[in-house]
Tab-separated table of C-alpha atoms and ligand atoms in Angstrom:
chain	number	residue	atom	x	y	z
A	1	UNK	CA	8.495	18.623	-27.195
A	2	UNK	CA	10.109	15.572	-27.694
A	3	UNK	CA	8.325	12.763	-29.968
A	4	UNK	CA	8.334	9.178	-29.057
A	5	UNK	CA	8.961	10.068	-25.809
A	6	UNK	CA	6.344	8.841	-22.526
A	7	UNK	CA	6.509	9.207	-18.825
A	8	UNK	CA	4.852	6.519	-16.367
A	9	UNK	CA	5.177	8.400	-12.959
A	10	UNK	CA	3.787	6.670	-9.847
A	11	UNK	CA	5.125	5.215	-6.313
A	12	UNK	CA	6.504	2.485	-6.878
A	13	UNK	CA	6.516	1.435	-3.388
A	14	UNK	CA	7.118	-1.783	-4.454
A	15	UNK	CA	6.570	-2.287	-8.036
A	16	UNK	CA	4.073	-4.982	-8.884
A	17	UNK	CA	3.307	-7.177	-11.780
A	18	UNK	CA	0.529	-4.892	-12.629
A	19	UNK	CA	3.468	-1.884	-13.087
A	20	UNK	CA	5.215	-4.288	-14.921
A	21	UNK	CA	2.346	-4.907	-17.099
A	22	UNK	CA	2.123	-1.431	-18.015
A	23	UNK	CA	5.522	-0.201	-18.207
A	24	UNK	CA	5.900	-3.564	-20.700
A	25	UNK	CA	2.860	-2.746	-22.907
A	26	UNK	CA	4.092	1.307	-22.703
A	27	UNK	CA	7.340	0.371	-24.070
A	28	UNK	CA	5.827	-1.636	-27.127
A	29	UNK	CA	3.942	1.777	-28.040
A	30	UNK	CA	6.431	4.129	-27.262
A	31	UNK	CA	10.592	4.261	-28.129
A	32	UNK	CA	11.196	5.673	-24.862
A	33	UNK	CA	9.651	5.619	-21.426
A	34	UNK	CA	10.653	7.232	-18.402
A	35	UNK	CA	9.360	5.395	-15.094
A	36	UNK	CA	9.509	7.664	-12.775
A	37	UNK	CA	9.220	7.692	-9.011
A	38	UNK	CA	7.920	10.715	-6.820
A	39	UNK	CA	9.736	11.375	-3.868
A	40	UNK	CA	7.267	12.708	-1.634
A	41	UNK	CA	9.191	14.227	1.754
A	42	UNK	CA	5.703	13.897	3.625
A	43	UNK	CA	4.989	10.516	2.820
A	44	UNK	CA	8.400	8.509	3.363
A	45	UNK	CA	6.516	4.888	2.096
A	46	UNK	CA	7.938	1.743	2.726
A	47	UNK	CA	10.826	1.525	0.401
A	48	UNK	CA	13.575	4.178	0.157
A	49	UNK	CA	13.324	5.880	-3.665
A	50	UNK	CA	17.072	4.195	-4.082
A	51	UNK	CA	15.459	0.683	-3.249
A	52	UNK	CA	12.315	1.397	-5.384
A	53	UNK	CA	14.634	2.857	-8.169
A	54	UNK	CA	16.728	-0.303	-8.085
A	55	UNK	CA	13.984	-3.036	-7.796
A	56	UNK	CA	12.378	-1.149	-10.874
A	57	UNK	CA	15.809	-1.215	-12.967
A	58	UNK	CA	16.185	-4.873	-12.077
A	59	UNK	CA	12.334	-6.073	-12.634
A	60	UNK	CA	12.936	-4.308	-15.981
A	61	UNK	CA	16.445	-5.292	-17.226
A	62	UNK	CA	14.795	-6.952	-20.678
A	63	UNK	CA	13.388	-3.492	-21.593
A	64	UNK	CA	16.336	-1.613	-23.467
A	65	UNK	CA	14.478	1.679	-23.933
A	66	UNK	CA	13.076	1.927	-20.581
A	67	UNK	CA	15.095	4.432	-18.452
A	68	UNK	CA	14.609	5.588	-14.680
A	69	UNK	CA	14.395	8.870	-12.869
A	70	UNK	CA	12.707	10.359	-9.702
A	71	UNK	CA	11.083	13.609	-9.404
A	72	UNK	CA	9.581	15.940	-7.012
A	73	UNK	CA	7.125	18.689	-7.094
A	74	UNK	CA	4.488	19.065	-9.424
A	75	UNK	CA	4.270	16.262	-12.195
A	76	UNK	CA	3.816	19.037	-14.729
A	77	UNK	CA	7.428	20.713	-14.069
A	78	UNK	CA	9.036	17.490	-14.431
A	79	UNK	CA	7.510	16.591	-17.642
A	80	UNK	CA	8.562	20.316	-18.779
A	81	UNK	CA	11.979	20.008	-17.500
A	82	UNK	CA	12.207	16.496	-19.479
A	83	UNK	CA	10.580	17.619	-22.845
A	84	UNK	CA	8.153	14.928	-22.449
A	85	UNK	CA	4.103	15.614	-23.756
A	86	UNK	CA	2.581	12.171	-22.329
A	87	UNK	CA	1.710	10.827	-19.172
A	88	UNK	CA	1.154	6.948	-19.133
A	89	UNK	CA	-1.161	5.462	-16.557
A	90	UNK	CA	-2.778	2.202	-15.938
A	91	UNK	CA	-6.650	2.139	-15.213
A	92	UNK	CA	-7.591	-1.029	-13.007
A	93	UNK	CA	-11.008	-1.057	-11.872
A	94	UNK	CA	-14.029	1.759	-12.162
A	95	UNK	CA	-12.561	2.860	-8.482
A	96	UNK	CA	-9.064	4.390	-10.217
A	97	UNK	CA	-11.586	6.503	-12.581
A	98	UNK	CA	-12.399	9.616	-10.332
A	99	UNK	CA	-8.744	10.411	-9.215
A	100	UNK	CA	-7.475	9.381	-12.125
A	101	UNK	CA	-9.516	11.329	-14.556
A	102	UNK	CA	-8.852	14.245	-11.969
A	103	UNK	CA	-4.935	13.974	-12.080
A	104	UNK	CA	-5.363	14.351	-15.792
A	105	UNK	CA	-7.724	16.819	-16.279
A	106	UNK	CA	-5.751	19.247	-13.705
A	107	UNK	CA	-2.533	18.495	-15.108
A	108	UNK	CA	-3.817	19.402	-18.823
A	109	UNK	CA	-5.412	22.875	-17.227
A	110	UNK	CA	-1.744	23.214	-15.452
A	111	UNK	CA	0.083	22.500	-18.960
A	112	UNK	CA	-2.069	22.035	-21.770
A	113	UNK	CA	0.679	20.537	-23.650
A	114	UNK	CA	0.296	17.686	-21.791
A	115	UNK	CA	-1.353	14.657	-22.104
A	116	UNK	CA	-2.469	11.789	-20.213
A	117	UNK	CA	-3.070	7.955	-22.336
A	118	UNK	CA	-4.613	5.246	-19.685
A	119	UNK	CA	-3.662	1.904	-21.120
A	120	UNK	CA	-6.401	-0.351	-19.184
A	121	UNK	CA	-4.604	-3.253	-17.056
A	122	UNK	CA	-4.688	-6.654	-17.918
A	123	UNK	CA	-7.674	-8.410	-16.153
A	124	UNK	CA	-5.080	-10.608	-13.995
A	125	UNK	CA	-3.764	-7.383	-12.208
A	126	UNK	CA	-7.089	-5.338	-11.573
A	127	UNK	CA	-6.929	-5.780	-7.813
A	128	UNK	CA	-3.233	-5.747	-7.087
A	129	UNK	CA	-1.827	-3.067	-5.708
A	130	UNK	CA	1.229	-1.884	-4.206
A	131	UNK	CA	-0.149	-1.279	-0.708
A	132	UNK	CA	-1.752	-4.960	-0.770
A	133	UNK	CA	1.470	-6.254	-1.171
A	134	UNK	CA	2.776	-4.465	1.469
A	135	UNK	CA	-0.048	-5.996	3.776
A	136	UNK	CA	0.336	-9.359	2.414
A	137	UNK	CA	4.309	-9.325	3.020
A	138	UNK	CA	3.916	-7.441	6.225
A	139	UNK	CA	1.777	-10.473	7.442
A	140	UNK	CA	3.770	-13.227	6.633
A	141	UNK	CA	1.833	-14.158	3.272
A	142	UNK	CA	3.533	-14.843	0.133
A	143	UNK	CA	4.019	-11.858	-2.096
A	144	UNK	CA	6.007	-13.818	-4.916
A	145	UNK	CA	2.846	-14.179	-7.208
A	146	UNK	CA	2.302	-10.480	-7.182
A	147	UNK	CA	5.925	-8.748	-7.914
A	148	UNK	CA	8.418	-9.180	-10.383
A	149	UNK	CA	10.096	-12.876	-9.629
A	150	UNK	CA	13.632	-11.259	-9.810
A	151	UNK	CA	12.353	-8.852	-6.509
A	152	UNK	CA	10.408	-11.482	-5.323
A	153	UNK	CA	12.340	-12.495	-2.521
A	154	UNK	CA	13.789	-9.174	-2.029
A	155	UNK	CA	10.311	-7.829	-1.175
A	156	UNK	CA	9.538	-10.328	1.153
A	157	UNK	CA	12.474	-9.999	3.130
A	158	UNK	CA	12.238	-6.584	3.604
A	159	UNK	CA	8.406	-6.518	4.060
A	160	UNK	CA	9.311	-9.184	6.666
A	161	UNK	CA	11.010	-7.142	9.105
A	162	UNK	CA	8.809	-4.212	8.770
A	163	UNK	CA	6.708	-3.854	12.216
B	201	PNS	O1	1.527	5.354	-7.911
B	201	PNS	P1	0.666	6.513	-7.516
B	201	PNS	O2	0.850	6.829	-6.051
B	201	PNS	O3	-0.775	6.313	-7.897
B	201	PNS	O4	1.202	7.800	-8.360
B	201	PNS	C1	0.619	9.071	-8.194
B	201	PNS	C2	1.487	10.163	-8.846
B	201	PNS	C3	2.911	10.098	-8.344
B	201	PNS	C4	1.478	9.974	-10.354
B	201	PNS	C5	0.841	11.548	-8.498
B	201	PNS	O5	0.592	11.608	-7.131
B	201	PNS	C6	1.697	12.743	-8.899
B	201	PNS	O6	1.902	12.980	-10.055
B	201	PNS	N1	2.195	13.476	-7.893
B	201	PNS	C7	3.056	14.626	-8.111
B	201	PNS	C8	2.402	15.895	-7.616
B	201	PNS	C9	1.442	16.465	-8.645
B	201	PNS	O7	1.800	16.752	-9.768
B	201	PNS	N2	0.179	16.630	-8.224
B	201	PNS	C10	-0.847	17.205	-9.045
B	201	PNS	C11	-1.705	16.150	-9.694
B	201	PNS	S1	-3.329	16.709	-9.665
């Protein structure tokens, strides 16, 4: 297992200032995190996992030892294939608790070797989400106060000409 070493797996679909948050905060703890985006074939999303993968690398161009990846399949197999013994995952408000606790309760039964740390987001993010932005930008409002300002306009393009 590799020391030092942290995954923060999630959507992505866009990445928000809450993400941010975490991924900025994870990378203070740990000397290397892994953001890493599931490709789901079911669920396509709204953004392709090259334009997720790309806005992440650019919202996160100041952080040196933060590297990106995608994965499918089981969480659990990926952090196997990568060495890695810790899930990172931000806890908003109580309503992120049940699945949350879930996800890492069935992953540890799946591979007790790994673990899941919650670092608890900062009060200014507990309500954003990636899905509201995709609402808000879908409907004409202005997303730039919730996503990284170097996607900012990027996002709202895009979510511009979705139908
Ligand atoms: O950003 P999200 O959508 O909250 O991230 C959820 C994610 C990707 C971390 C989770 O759905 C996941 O790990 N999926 C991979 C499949 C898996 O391992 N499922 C078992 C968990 S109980």
């Amino acid at each position: 297992m590799k020391q030092g070493l942290c995954v923060y797996p999630g959507s992505f679909d866009p990445v928000t200032n809450g993400h941010l948050d975490i991924i900025e905060r994870g990378a203070a703890i740990f000397p290397q995190v892994v953001v890493a985006v599931l490709h789901n074939p079911v669920k396509t999303g709204c953004f392709s996992i090259e334009q997720r993968l790309a806005m992440l690398k650019k919202a996160c161009a100041h952080l040196p030892n933060v590297s990106f990846d995608r994965f499918d399949g089981l969480l659990v197999n990926y952090m196997r294939s990568l060495g890695a013994g810790v899930v990172l995952r931000g806890l908003r408000a109580v309503t992120d608790f049940e699945s949350e606790v879930q996800m890492a309760q069935l992953n540890h039964q799946m591979s007790p070797d790994v673990e899941t740390l919650f670092l608890m987001t900062s009060p200014e993010h507990a309500y954003l989400s990636s899905s509201a932005v995709r609402e808000i930008g879908m409907f004409g409002g202005d997303v730039s106060p919730f996503v990284p300002l170097s996607i900012a306009q990027e996002v709202q393009a895009a979510l511009q000409t979705k139908p």
